[in-house]
Amino acid sequence: MSENKLHIEEHRDDEASKLGMWLFIFTELLLFGGLFLVYSIFRAQYTTSFHESSLELSVTIGAINTIVLLFSSMTIAMALSAIQKNNKKLALILIGITLFCAAIFLFNKYFEWGAKIEHGLYPGSTLMTLLDRGHLLYFSLYFFMTGLHALHIVIGMILLIVCYFKVKSQNINNQNYVLLENGALYWHLVDLIWIFLFPLIYLIT
Amino acid sequence: MFSNASNFVHGVDLAFFIITGISLFFLITLTAMMIFFVVKYNKKKGIPAVQIKNNSLLEITWITIPMILVLYMFYIGWEGFIPMRQAPKDAMEVKAIGQMWKWTFEYKGNKQSDTLVLPIHKAVKVNLISKDVLHGFFIPSFRIKEDVVPQKNNYSWFIPGELGDFDLYCTVYCGVNHSFMTSIVRIVSQNDYDKWLATLNEKKPDIDNKGYKVLEKNGCFTCHTKDGGKSVGPSFESLYGSTIEVATNGTSRKLVVDSAYIVSSIIDPNKDIAVGYPQGIMKSYKGIVKEEEFKLINDYLKSIK
Amino acid sequence: MSNGTSKIEYVSYLEHQGKYEGIFSWIFATDHKRIGLLYMYAIITFFFIGAILGLLMKIELIAPGETIMKPQVYNGVFTLHGILMIFMVVIPGLSAVFGNFFLPILIGAKDVSFPKLNRFSWWIFIAGSIMAVASQLMKDGPPDTGWTFYAPYSTSTGTNVIMATAAAFVLGFSSILTGLNFIVTIHQMRAPGMKFFNMPLFPWALYATAWIQLLATPIIGITLLMLIGERLFAIGFFDPTLGGDPLLFQHLFWIYSHPAVYVMILPAMGVITEIIPTFCQKQIYGYKAIAISSLAIAGVGFLVWGHHMYTSGMSENARWFFSLLTFIVAVPSAIKVFNWISTMYKGSIDVKPPFLYALSFIFLFIIGGTTGLLLGSVATNVQVHDTSFVVAHFHYIVFGGMGFAFFAAIHYWFPKMYGKMYDYKRANIAWGIIFLGFNLLYFPQFIIGIEGMPRRYFDYPIQFQTSQIISSIGGFILVSGLILMVFNLIQGARKGKLAPANPWNGSTLEWQIPSPPSLENFDEEPVIKKNPYYYK
Amino acid sequence: MANNSSHTTEYVVLARVLLLLMFLTILTISITSYHLGAFTVAITLLIAGTKGYLVLSYFMHLKYESLLLRILVGMVFVLFALIIVITFIDYAYR
Ligand code: HEA
Ligand code: HEA
Ligand code: CUA
Ligand SMILES: [Cu+2]
């Protein structure tokens, strides 16, 4: 009887976990998809206000963040390759770099948001309600989209921290690395979304 | 066969009969077949089941026929609908203003009424305006319905074809008294219509009012409306003399709006916060609105109460 | 309950002892069968509450004006009724209960791919349900927006909208995870030799459903989040006084909620497709057509959401486009109906309770579906949109469709789930009462709807009263039938006589194993026949 | 059940992809400083699409996954595009 139970719980199927992760990524894509839909509708309606408001964001910070995220995306992909090649030490370093990049990203975001909040621009503030409609919508979307994205960064970081310790304790090794693979997939998703957020929010004028 | 209440009845009812006809045909035949099979091939008769091979021809038939029927039904429905979106240019224009939870109809020259009175055989275009949330403009006998959306210019049009009273409902859920937001459409002869219109009171335009000018000058209307519409702050309409709930230092109390309260709201808006509105949005107009202007404002507010 | 004669020790999943004991052996269960039952008990409870609310509305509507409640209460009642029934009963209904229980068995697997995730889905389902209940009890009073949460009313009303939308958000999460689990299970866990096209048709239906759950639910998730943000921070996505667009909310809401109606009906169709061949002792007619039409409904169903918005002030082009697609999506449903009825031709038909429910499903589904065609046609929709015609349409197709399929499924799989049998005669009588009461309850609403009776109306003009009274009487008849049915099933589970492994002589895999199944379902690897519906 | 089916991507490949991505990023930024009107949107989205494609195929290993998975990913994007296009059928003609 106990043998039966063990059998079910020890059942391991990496293909299944990976497929599961991909399906989860689909739902995340559509979650942001809804926001992109709202964005494009309002942008079409308030083109000039959107243009004016986007000038108030710093392209430099946005660009730095883009590059940081792209870089971290590469390091985590390399970490996976390292594990597959059974190079534990390199993998740990690479995951570390990824986490560091994530921290830089959040740090930048903090400053960017902080500057806006200092100017009295944040959801629910007096200044926001006084803005004209297009600007209000732009900044609402800005906070909503980047906020949700930042939340995903945090979740991704937690996942990667778990992976870090599992690599350290050999629970992730070159025979069993599906968890790291899934964590990396999630991290790439975060990157993928930013690839679209960056031009839409900071650049398109 | 069809009633004549409006010019759309024919198109809509035709679509109704055709689609219902096709539906009933399928419902009856398919149900009859089910019952027939249950009786004919019942297990009690002891005849074993015959396994039947798929027949592609049959399958293709019953994909194609419904497909054709479906396209036909779509077409009939669209045909019946197109005219509803093509209001004639010379149609008489009326505004239907929906607001929680009553209808107001505004005719040319600022004349207002609670019932929609219209002359027979004359095209009318009803411009639909909402002051707060969504409402629905529905006259069942005329086969017309269109939602009333705030800040969006929806319209409906029709040519009434029968004299009499017809029900008008609000169909989009809009709060507690949604089901009481009904009115009547009265179709009368052109003569009666003209007489009726002459008796309607005109609403004075505000533009000449001095108090109105003061409000206008100070930009109060960016946050307050004068017609009961919802905006950043409470509407000025019927504000004066009404009992409202305010929060003073965090405790809420009821008060009657009088001249003193209006003045205090202008000088020190954050002292009493109207419940349901955010604190700190309206700045103090102390010194900006002059002492002598307070009376003008109060007079104006009294006039629209 | 060990069986001395057989070599392998057989213990049913109901008696199996795991790590935990007593009630915890259920709450912490990862066995798909136990989780299925857990969902079933929860859902039946919610159904019971929601149905009582429905009945209260019927009593209120017996006469114009106030009968038993105030308008605000009435608004709260239909809102809760809608939220309960849609998000907590019919959307999880068949897939989480019978899908969990029978999907792995039907494809010859021991469990779903992620048993722990499955348990987690149930937990958050319960958490979401608790939040929905909490929204009723909290300070500002029950939400009164209707289950559609239309802005800007929902952004401005003072009631607990945030709690209710958050509940719907959490429930959506549960739905996503169940869908995810099923897709992976179907891809990875099919018994060796079972190709996609020799899978039974209930798993096929679940597969199509799962894709909708997975891809549509996030949209409502983000929409509800935006609504919450809007209420908290005056953000103004949907409130026109802040520059937003209420129609955009409607688009986003229906982008999810229309596909969601297929989440309700596809598994129901799957259940019917399992029952008909069994009771006709005949292989299903048009296997491939049925399988593919499920996918077609799921696919095209994503693109027709605008038919809920014909009168909202959408552009003319959008109106005809959505109308056209709405009509096209009706065709695959028609194909299924034709195939079911053809399967009966020259069968050997045994009219047992599950089959009675299946037959009445087809009848009610045709009525519900074809009235959907009237709604889908732009001209007629103008007349009947937001009237009780719509209410009748969706009760016919949701309760008459998904509800009757649920009853059919319970009666069909009951012996397998509990190893006991209920009383046929009583079940038949209950069916008769339910069927009669159902039609009496909802048919009059079609008629008054065409005449113009709006929905969500607390009060109504006197000319509609006769029909309303008939409808209310029907409600009471329906209730008595349902009580008899539930009583019969409970009696069956407690005192019924033992059921054989294959009481209906079915051909699919679940009937090849003992009733109730053991923890691992199959003691030896099941043999896969090329055609799951092979008779003789 | 070991992960034999999985593909190991070489470090160099990843680094090259990163370089390409950086280049595309700089390209977008510089393009948007010219006023090309409606084209800017089209071009930036095209570039973003290319970047997305690179991330999906190399970083996310999609290039080495089964055909089924690739089709599924494609379908999700198609579905999303359809939803946007259809919603715009309403907005564009209002
Ligand atoms: C299980 C849930 C379910 C299902 C399956 C359906 C199926 C369909 N629905 Fe329904 N619908 C709802 C649940 C469902 N609906 C709900 C809950 C609402 C109200 C939401 C709210 O506002 O609160 C609603 C509202 C609704 C509306 C909006 C009404 C309005 O508010 O104005 C429309 C309009 O087009 C519509 C159409 C259809 C159509 C065309 C189908 C089709 O898929 C039906 C296809 C079936 C058939 C056609 C029958 C079988 C075929 C034959 C017997 C052969 C003969 C047929 C032909 C020749 C084609 N539905
Ligand atoms: C699954 C979906 C479902 C089901 C089954 C029902 C079932 C019922 N519904 Fe309704 N309904 C909806 C989904 C559903 N509903 C939705 C989505 C709305 C729209 C809400 C909105 O507008 O926002 C709605 C709206 C709605 C209205 C319209 C309100 C309005 O617009 O003004 C009405 C009015 O009569 C109504 C009535 C009923 C009735 C009388 C039942 C009856 O069929 C119920 C009868 C059954 C019983 C009473 C069963 C009792 C059972 C027992 C006593 C035994 C059980 C015991 C144990 C389990 C131990 N419902
Ligand atoms: Cu106004 Cu309902
Ligand atoms: Cu729909």
PDB file of N, CA, C and O and ligand atoms in Angstrom, chain C residues 44-45 47-48 51-52 54-55 57-58 61 74 78-79 81-82 85-86 89-90 146-148 391 394-395 398-399 441-442 445 455-457 475 478-479 482-483 486 490, ligand 2:
ATOM      1  N   ILE C  44     -22.097  21.450  -5.347  1.00  0.00           N
ATOM      2  CA  ILE C  44     -23.522  21.205  -5.072  1.00  0.00           C
ATOM      3  C   ILE C  44     -24.009  22.147  -3.983  1.00  0.00           C
ATOM      4  O   ILE C  44     -25.133  22.669  -4.056  1.00  0.00           O
ATOM      5  N   THR C  45     -23.148  22.420  -3.005  1.00  0.00           N
ATOM      6  CA  THR C  45     -23.553  23.374  -1.969  1.00  0.00           C
ATOM      7  C   THR C  45     -23.818  24.754  -2.569  1.00  0.00           C
ATOM      8  O   THR C  45     -24.836  25.382  -2.284  1.00  0.00           O
ATOM      9  N   PHE C  47     -24.516  25.434  -5.629  1.00  0.00           N
ATOM     10  CA  PHE C  47     -25.692  25.348  -6.482  1.00  0.00           C
ATOM     11  C   PHE C  47     -26.952  25.495  -5.639  1.00  0.00           C
ATOM     12  O   PHE C  47     -27.885  26.198  -6.002  1.00  0.00           O
ATOM     13  N   PHE C  48     -26.953  24.831  -4.507  1.00  0.00           N
ATOM     14  CA  PHE C  48     -28.091  24.874  -3.604  1.00  0.00           C
ATOM     15  C   PHE C  48     -28.350  26.313  -3.149  1.00  0.00           C
ATOM     16  O   PHE C  48     -29.472  26.814  -3.246  1.00  0.00           O
ATOM     17  N   ALA C  51     -29.508  28.407  -6.115  1.00  0.00           N
ATOM     18  CA  ALA C  51     -30.864  28.058  -6.534  1.00  0.00           C
ATOM     19  C   ALA C  51     -31.890  28.665  -5.594  1.00  0.00           C
ATOM     20  O   ALA C  51     -32.928  29.162  -6.035  1.00  0.00           O
ATOM     21  N   ILE C  52     -31.595  28.650  -4.304  1.00  0.00           N
ATOM     22  CA  ILE C  52     -32.513  29.283  -3.350  1.00  0.00           C
ATOM     23  C   ILE C  52     -32.665  30.766  -3.693  1.00  0.00           C
ATOM     24  O   ILE C  52     -33.762  31.317  -3.685  1.00  0.00           O
ATOM     25  N   GLY C  54     -32.343  32.076  -6.603  1.00  0.00           N
ATOM     26  CA  GLY C  54     -33.177  32.141  -7.806  1.00  0.00           C
ATOM     27  C   GLY C  54     -34.641  32.052  -7.438  1.00  0.00           C
ATOM     28  O   GLY C  54     -35.482  32.795  -7.948  1.00  0.00           O
ATOM     29  N   LEU C  55     -34.935  31.151  -6.519  1.00  0.00           N
ATOM     30  CA  LEU C  55     -36.311  30.970  -6.095  1.00  0.00           C
ATOM     31  C   LEU C  55     -36.837  32.227  -5.403  1.00  0.00           C
ATOM     32  O   LEU C  55     -37.970  32.629  -5.619  1.00  0.00           O
ATOM     33  N   MET C  57     -35.982  35.213  -6.050  1.00  0.00           N
ATOM     34  CA  MET C  57     -36.309  36.186  -7.101  1.00  0.00           C
ATOM     35  C   MET C  57     -37.656  35.861  -7.706  1.00  0.00           C
ATOM     36  O   MET C  57     -38.461  36.746  -7.997  1.00  0.00           O
ATOM     37  N   LYS C  58     -37.894  34.569  -7.908  1.00  0.00           N
ATOM     38  CA  LYS C  58     -39.168  34.181  -8.509  1.00  0.00           C
ATOM     39  C   LYS C  58     -40.326  34.569  -7.606  1.00  0.00           C
ATOM     40  O   LYS C  58     -41.389  34.970  -8.082  1.00  0.00           O
ATOM     41  N   LEU C  61     -40.960  38.193  -7.913  1.00  0.00           N
ATOM     42  CA  LEU C  61     -41.526  38.615  -9.187  1.00  0.00           C
ATOM     43  C   LEU C  61     -42.958  38.132  -9.387  1.00  0.00           C
ATOM     44  O   LEU C  61     -43.547  38.349 -10.439  1.00  0.00           O
ATOM     45  N   TYR C  74     -33.012  42.969  -3.998  1.00  0.00           N
ATOM     46  CA  TYR C  74     -33.193  42.215  -5.234  1.00  0.00           C
ATOM     47  C   TYR C  74     -31.945  42.309  -6.106  1.00  0.00           C
ATOM     48  O   TYR C  74     -31.464  41.307  -6.626  1.00  0.00           O
ATOM     49  N   PHE C  78     -29.718  39.051  -7.414  1.00  0.00           N
ATOM     50  CA  PHE C  78     -29.387  38.509  -8.743  1.00  0.00           C
ATOM     51  C   PHE C  78     -27.899  38.591  -9.029  1.00  0.00           C
ATOM     52  O   PHE C  78     -27.357  37.771  -9.773  1.00  0.00           O
ATOM     53  N   THR C  79     -27.228  39.554  -8.399  1.00  0.00           N
ATOM     54  CA  THR C  79     -25.779  39.612  -8.595  1.00  0.00           C
ATOM     55  C   THR C  79     -25.106  38.379  -7.990  1.00  0.00           C
ATOM     56  O   THR C  79     -24.333  37.696  -8.650  1.00  0.00           O
ATOM     57  N   HIS C  81     -26.539  35.565  -7.207  1.00  0.00           N
ATOM     58  CA  HIS C  81     -27.021  34.400  -7.957  1.00  0.00           C
ATOM     59  C   HIS C  81     -26.166  34.188  -9.207  1.00  0.00           C
ATOM     60  O   HIS C  81     -25.700  33.082  -9.470  1.00  0.00           O
ATOM     61  N   GLY C  82     -25.937  35.282  -9.963  1.00  0.00           N
ATOM     62  CA  GLY C  82     -25.131  35.162 -11.172  1.00  0.00           C
ATOM     63  C   GLY C  82     -23.698  34.774 -10.874  1.00  0.00           C
ATOM     64  O   GLY C  82     -23.150  33.880 -11.506  1.00  0.00           O
ATOM     65  N   MET C  85     -23.564  31.097  -9.616  1.00  0.00           N
ATOM     66  CA  MET C  85     -23.891  30.098 -10.633  1.00  0.00           C
ATOM     67  C   MET C  85     -22.833  30.065 -11.731  1.00  0.00           C
ATOM     68  O   MET C  85     -22.437  29.002 -12.184  1.00  0.00           O
ATOM     69  N   ILE C  86     -22.374  31.223 -12.170  1.00  0.00           N
ATOM     70  CA  ILE C  86     -21.433  31.218 -13.287  1.00  0.00           C
ATOM     71  C   ILE C  86     -20.031  30.819 -12.819  1.00  0.00           C
ATOM     72  O   ILE C  86     -19.455  29.845 -13.301  1.00  0.00           O
ATOM     73  N   VAL C  89     -20.335  27.527 -10.021  1.00  0.00           N
ATOM     74  CA  VAL C  89     -21.044  26.279 -10.320  1.00  0.00           C
ATOM     75  C   VAL C  89     -20.768  25.797 -11.736  1.00  0.00           C
ATOM     76  O   VAL C  89     -20.169  24.744 -11.926  1.00  0.00           O
ATOM     77  N   VAL C  90     -21.184  26.558 -12.744  1.00  0.00           N
ATOM     78  CA  VAL C  90     -21.112  25.957 -14.068  1.00  0.00           C
ATOM     79  C   VAL C  90     -19.736  25.992 -14.712  1.00  0.00           C
ATOM     80  O   VAL C  90     -19.409  25.105 -15.495  1.00  0.00           O
ATOM     81  N   GLY C 146     -24.669  43.162 -10.878  1.00  0.00           N
ATOM     82  CA  GLY C 146     -24.909  42.091 -11.830  1.00  0.00           C
ATOM     83  C   GLY C 146     -23.601  41.355 -12.037  1.00  0.00           C
ATOM     84  O   GLY C 146     -22.532  41.887 -11.726  1.00  0.00           O
ATOM     85  N   TRP C 147     -23.674  40.124 -12.558  1.00  0.00           N
ATOM     86  CA  TRP C 147     -22.416  39.373 -12.655  1.00  0.00           C
ATOM     87  C   TRP C 147     -21.519  39.940 -13.734  1.00  0.00           C
ATOM     88  O   TRP C 147     -20.358  39.571 -13.831  1.00  0.00           O
ATOM     89  N   THR C 148     -22.034  40.884 -14.535  1.00  0.00           N
ATOM     90  CA  THR C 148     -21.238  41.430 -15.624  1.00  0.00           C
ATOM     91  C   THR C 148     -20.374  42.611 -15.202  1.00  0.00           C
ATOM     92  O   THR C 148     -19.526  43.034 -15.961  1.00  0.00           O
ATOM     93  N   VAL C 391     -32.615  36.080 -20.528  1.00  0.00           N
ATOM     94  CA  VAL C 391     -32.602  35.273 -19.310  1.00  0.00           C
ATOM     95  C   VAL C 391     -33.077  33.860 -19.619  1.00  0.00           C
ATOM     96  O   VAL C 391     -32.468  32.862 -19.214  1.00  0.00           O
ATOM     97  N   PHE C 394     -30.374  31.872 -21.668  1.00  0.00           N
ATOM     98  CA  PHE C 394     -29.215  31.265 -21.010  1.00  0.00           C
ATOM     99  C   PHE C 394     -29.606  30.294 -19.916  1.00  0.00           C
ATOM    100  O   PHE C 394     -28.855  29.378 -19.626  1.00  0.00           O
ATOM    101  N   HIS C 395     -30.796  30.425 -19.345  1.00  0.00           N
ATOM    102  CA  HIS C 395     -31.188  29.354 -18.426  1.00  0.00           C
ATOM    103  C   HIS C 395     -31.446  28.064 -19.197  1.00  0.00           C
ATOM    104  O   HIS C 395     -31.074  26.984 -18.739  1.00  0.00           O
ATOM    105  N   VAL C 398     -27.818  27.008 -20.173  1.00  0.00           N
ATOM    106  CA  VAL C 398     -26.893  26.759 -19.072  1.00  0.00           C
ATOM    107  C   VAL C 398     -27.464  25.719 -18.110  1.00  0.00           C
ATOM    108  O   VAL C 398     -26.822  24.710 -17.815  1.00  0.00           O
ATOM    109  N   PHE C 399     -28.683  25.965 -17.656  1.00  0.00           N
ATOM    110  CA  PHE C 399     -29.277  24.994 -16.744  1.00  0.00           C
ATOM    111  C   PHE C 399     -29.774  23.782 -17.525  1.00  0.00           C
ATOM    112  O   PHE C 399     -29.444  22.636 -17.210  1.00  0.00           O
ATOM    113  N   LEU C 441     -41.024  26.980 -15.861  1.00  0.00           N
ATOM    114  CA  LEU C 441     -40.314  28.107 -15.261  1.00  0.00           C
ATOM    115  C   LEU C 441     -39.772  29.061 -16.309  1.00  0.00           C
ATOM    116  O   LEU C 441     -39.912  30.260 -16.213  1.00  0.00           O
ATOM    117  N   TYR C 442     -39.140  28.524 -17.343  1.00  0.00           N
ATOM    118  CA  TYR C 442     -38.412  29.417 -18.239  1.00  0.00           C
ATOM    119  C   TYR C 442     -39.126  29.735 -19.540  1.00  0.00           C
ATOM    120  O   TYR C 442     -38.866  30.770 -20.129  1.00  0.00           O
ATOM    121  N   GLN C 445     -40.792  33.087 -19.974  1.00  0.00           N
ATOM    122  CA  GLN C 445     -39.892  34.244 -20.022  1.00  0.00           C
ATOM    123  C   GLN C 445     -39.496  34.594 -21.454  1.00  0.00           C
ATOM    124  O   GLN C 445     -39.170  35.741 -21.743  1.00  0.00           O
ATOM    125  N   ARG C 455     -34.715  42.754 -18.351  1.00  0.00           N
ATOM    126  CA  ARG C 455     -34.176  41.913 -17.294  1.00  0.00           C
ATOM    127  C   ARG C 455     -33.667  42.776 -16.143  1.00  0.00           C
ATOM    128  O   ARG C 455     -33.616  43.999 -16.261  1.00  0.00           O
ATOM    129  N   ARG C 456     -33.334  42.137 -15.031  1.00  0.00           N
ATOM    130  CA  ARG C 456     -32.863  42.829 -13.838  1.00  0.00           C
ATOM    131  C   ARG C 456     -33.892  43.853 -13.353  1.00  0.00           C
ATOM    132  O   ARG C 456     -33.544  44.885 -12.824  1.00  0.00           O
ATOM    133  N   TYR C 457     -35.178  43.534 -13.593  1.00  0.00           N
ATOM    134  CA  TYR C 457     -36.251  44.423 -13.183  1.00  0.00           C
ATOM    135  C   TYR C 457     -36.901  43.908 -11.916  1.00  0.00           C
ATOM    136  O   TYR C 457     -37.449  42.824 -11.878  1.00  0.00           O
ATOM    137  N   GLY C 475     -41.089  27.214 -10.990  1.00  0.00           N
ATOM    138  CA  GLY C 475     -39.934  27.185 -10.098  1.00  0.00           C
ATOM    139  C   GLY C 475     -40.161  26.239  -8.938  1.00  0.00           C
ATOM    140  O   GLY C 475     -39.272  25.450  -8.587  1.00  0.00           O
ATOM    141  N   LEU C 478     -40.019  22.646 -10.054  1.00  0.00           N
ATOM    142  CA  LEU C 478     -38.624  22.276 -10.285  1.00  0.00           C
ATOM    143  C   LEU C 478     -37.923  21.936  -8.972  1.00  0.00           C
ATOM    144  O   LEU C 478     -37.221  20.931  -8.865  1.00  0.00           O
ATOM    145  N   VAL C 479     -38.146  22.768  -7.972  1.00  0.00           N
ATOM    146  CA  VAL C 479     -37.492  22.524  -6.694  1.00  0.00           C
ATOM    147  C   VAL C 479     -37.873  21.163  -6.138  1.00  0.00           C
ATOM    148  O   VAL C 479     -37.023  20.386  -5.695  1.00  0.00           O
ATOM    149  N   LEU C 482     -36.006  18.513  -7.860  1.00  0.00           N
ATOM    150  CA  LEU C 482     -34.588  18.472  -7.513  1.00  0.00           C
ATOM    151  C   LEU C 482     -34.393  17.854  -6.136  1.00  0.00           C
ATOM    152  O   LEU C 482     -33.457  17.076  -5.918  1.00  0.00           O
ATOM    153  N   ILE C 483     -35.295  18.192  -5.219  1.00  0.00           N
ATOM    154  CA  ILE C 483     -35.153  17.626  -3.870  1.00  0.00           C
ATOM    155  C   ILE C 483     -35.289  16.110  -3.934  1.00  0.00           C
ATOM    156  O   ILE C 483     -34.498  15.365  -3.334  1.00  0.00           O
ATOM    157  N   VAL C 486     -32.044  14.652  -5.374  1.00  0.00           N
ATOM    158  CA  VAL C 486     -30.918  14.647  -4.440  1.00  0.00           C
ATOM    159  C   VAL C 486     -31.147  13.611  -3.343  1.00  0.00           C
ATOM    160  O   VAL C 486     -30.250  12.847  -2.978  1.00  0.00           O
ATOM    161  N   ILE C 490     -28.682  10.520  -2.406  1.00  0.00           N
ATOM    162  CA  ILE C 490     -28.098  10.331  -1.075  1.00  0.00           C
ATOM    163  C   ILE C 490     -28.479   8.958  -0.524  1.00  0.00           C
ATOM    164  O   ILE C 490     -27.639   8.223   0.010  1.00  0.00           O
TER     165      ILE C 490
HETATM  166  C1  HEA E   2     -25.955  27.734 -13.645  1.00  0.00           C
HETATM  167  C2  HEA E   2     -26.573  28.798 -13.881  1.00  0.00           C
HETATM  168  C3  HEA E   2     -27.906  29.148 -13.327  1.00  0.00           C
HETATM  169  C4  HEA E   2     -28.885  28.340 -12.768  1.00  0.00           C
HETATM  170  C5  HEA E   2     -28.868  26.851 -12.536  1.00  0.00           C
HETATM  171  C6  HEA E   2     -29.956  29.212 -12.425  1.00  0.00           C
HETATM  172  C7  HEA E   2     -31.144  28.783 -11.819  1.00  0.00           C
HETATM  173  C8  HEA E   2     -32.217  29.605 -11.569  1.00  0.00           C
HETATM  174  N1  HEA E   2     -32.297  30.959 -11.847  1.00  0.00           N
HETATM  175 FE1  HEA E   2     -30.873  32.130 -12.650  1.00  0.00          FE
HETATM  176  N2  HEA E   2     -29.413  33.297 -13.462  1.00  0.00           N
HETATM  177  C9  HEA E   2     -28.154  32.904 -13.793  1.00  0.00           C
HETATM  178  C10 HEA E   2     -27.666  31.598 -13.782  1.00  0.00           C
HETATM  179  C11 HEA E   2     -28.395  30.483 -13.303  1.00  0.00           C
HETATM  180  N3  HEA E   2     -29.640  30.510 -12.769  1.00  0.00           N
HETATM  181  C12 HEA E   2     -27.379  34.048 -14.230  1.00  0.00           C
HETATM  182  C13 HEA E   2     -25.943  34.035 -14.716  1.00  0.00           C
HETATM  183  C14 HEA E   2     -28.223  35.161 -14.132  1.00  0.00           C
HETATM  184  C15 HEA E   2     -27.894  36.607 -14.512  1.00  0.00           C
HETATM  185  C16 HEA E   2     -27.559  37.402 -13.306  1.00  0.00           C
HETATM  186  C17 HEA E   2     -27.388  38.829 -13.676  1.00  0.00           C
HETATM  187  O1  HEA E   2     -28.319  39.403 -14.277  1.00  0.00           O
HETATM  188  O2  HEA E   2     -26.321  39.384 -13.373  1.00  0.00           O
HETATM  189  C18 HEA E   2     -29.494  34.651 -13.657  1.00  0.00           C
HETATM  190  C19 HEA E   2     -30.611  35.461 -13.470  1.00  0.00           C
HETATM  191  C20 HEA E   2     -31.835  34.980 -13.042  1.00  0.00           C
HETATM  192  C21 HEA E   2     -33.045  35.746 -13.058  1.00  0.00           C
HETATM  193  C22 HEA E   2     -33.192  37.123 -13.659  1.00  0.00           C
HETATM  194  C23 HEA E   2     -33.051  38.220 -12.690  1.00  0.00           C
HETATM  195  C24 HEA E   2     -33.402  39.475 -13.397  1.00  0.00           C
HETATM  196  O3  HEA E   2     -32.862  39.753 -14.479  1.00  0.00           O
HETATM  197  O4  HEA E   2     -34.239  40.213 -12.858  1.00  0.00           O
HETATM  198  C25 HEA E   2     -34.029  34.957 -12.518  1.00  0.00           C
HETATM  199  C26 HEA E   2     -35.422  35.371 -12.363  1.00  0.00           C
HETATM  200  O5  HEA E   2     -36.295  34.660 -12.215  1.00  0.00           O
HETATM  201  C27 HEA E   2     -33.426  33.687 -12.192  1.00  0.00           C
HETATM  202  C28 HEA E   2     -34.092  32.625 -11.619  1.00  0.00           C
HETATM  203  C29 HEA E   2     -33.547  31.354 -11.476  1.00  0.00           C
HETATM  204  C30 HEA E   2     -34.304  30.246 -10.920  1.00  0.00           C
HETATM  205  C31 HEA E   2     -35.710  30.305 -10.402  1.00  0.00           C
HETATM  206  C32 HEA E   2     -33.459  29.166 -10.973  1.00  0.00           C
HETATM  207  C33 HEA E   2     -33.874  27.784 -10.619  1.00  0.00           C
HETATM  208  O6  HEA E   2     -33.634  26.965 -11.744  1.00  0.00           O
HETATM  209  C34 HEA E   2     -33.296  27.240  -9.444  1.00  0.00           C
HETATM  210  C35 HEA E   2     -34.265  26.145  -9.086  1.00  0.00           C
HETATM  211  C36 HEA E   2     -33.572  25.139  -8.346  1.00  0.00           C
HETATM  212  C37 HEA E   2     -33.669  25.008  -7.046  1.00  0.00           C
HETATM  213  C38 HEA E   2     -34.397  25.963  -6.192  1.00  0.00           C
HETATM  214  C39 HEA E   2     -32.917  23.875  -6.470  1.00  0.00           C
HETATM  215  C40 HEA E   2     -33.125  23.678  -5.048  1.00  0.00           C
HETATM  216  C41 HEA E   2     -32.465  22.413  -4.694  1.00  0.00           C
HETATM  217  C42 HEA E   2     -32.680  21.811  -3.567  1.00  0.00           C
HETATM  218  C43 HEA E   2     -33.572  22.399  -2.540  1.00  0.00           C
HETATM  219  C44 HEA E   2     -32.016  20.534  -3.300  1.00  0.00           C
HETATM  220  C45 HEA E   2     -30.566  20.687  -3.118  1.00  0.00           C
HETATM  221  C46 HEA E   2     -30.190  20.005  -1.900  1.00  0.00           C
HETATM  222  C47 HEA E   2     -28.959  19.595  -1.594  1.00  0.00           C
HETATM  223  C48 HEA E   2     -27.813  19.858  -2.508  1.00  0.00           C
HETATM  224  C49 HEA E   2     -28.697  18.921  -0.328  1.00  0.00           C
HETATM  225  N4  HEA E   2     -32.104  33.730 -12.522  1.00  0.00           N
END
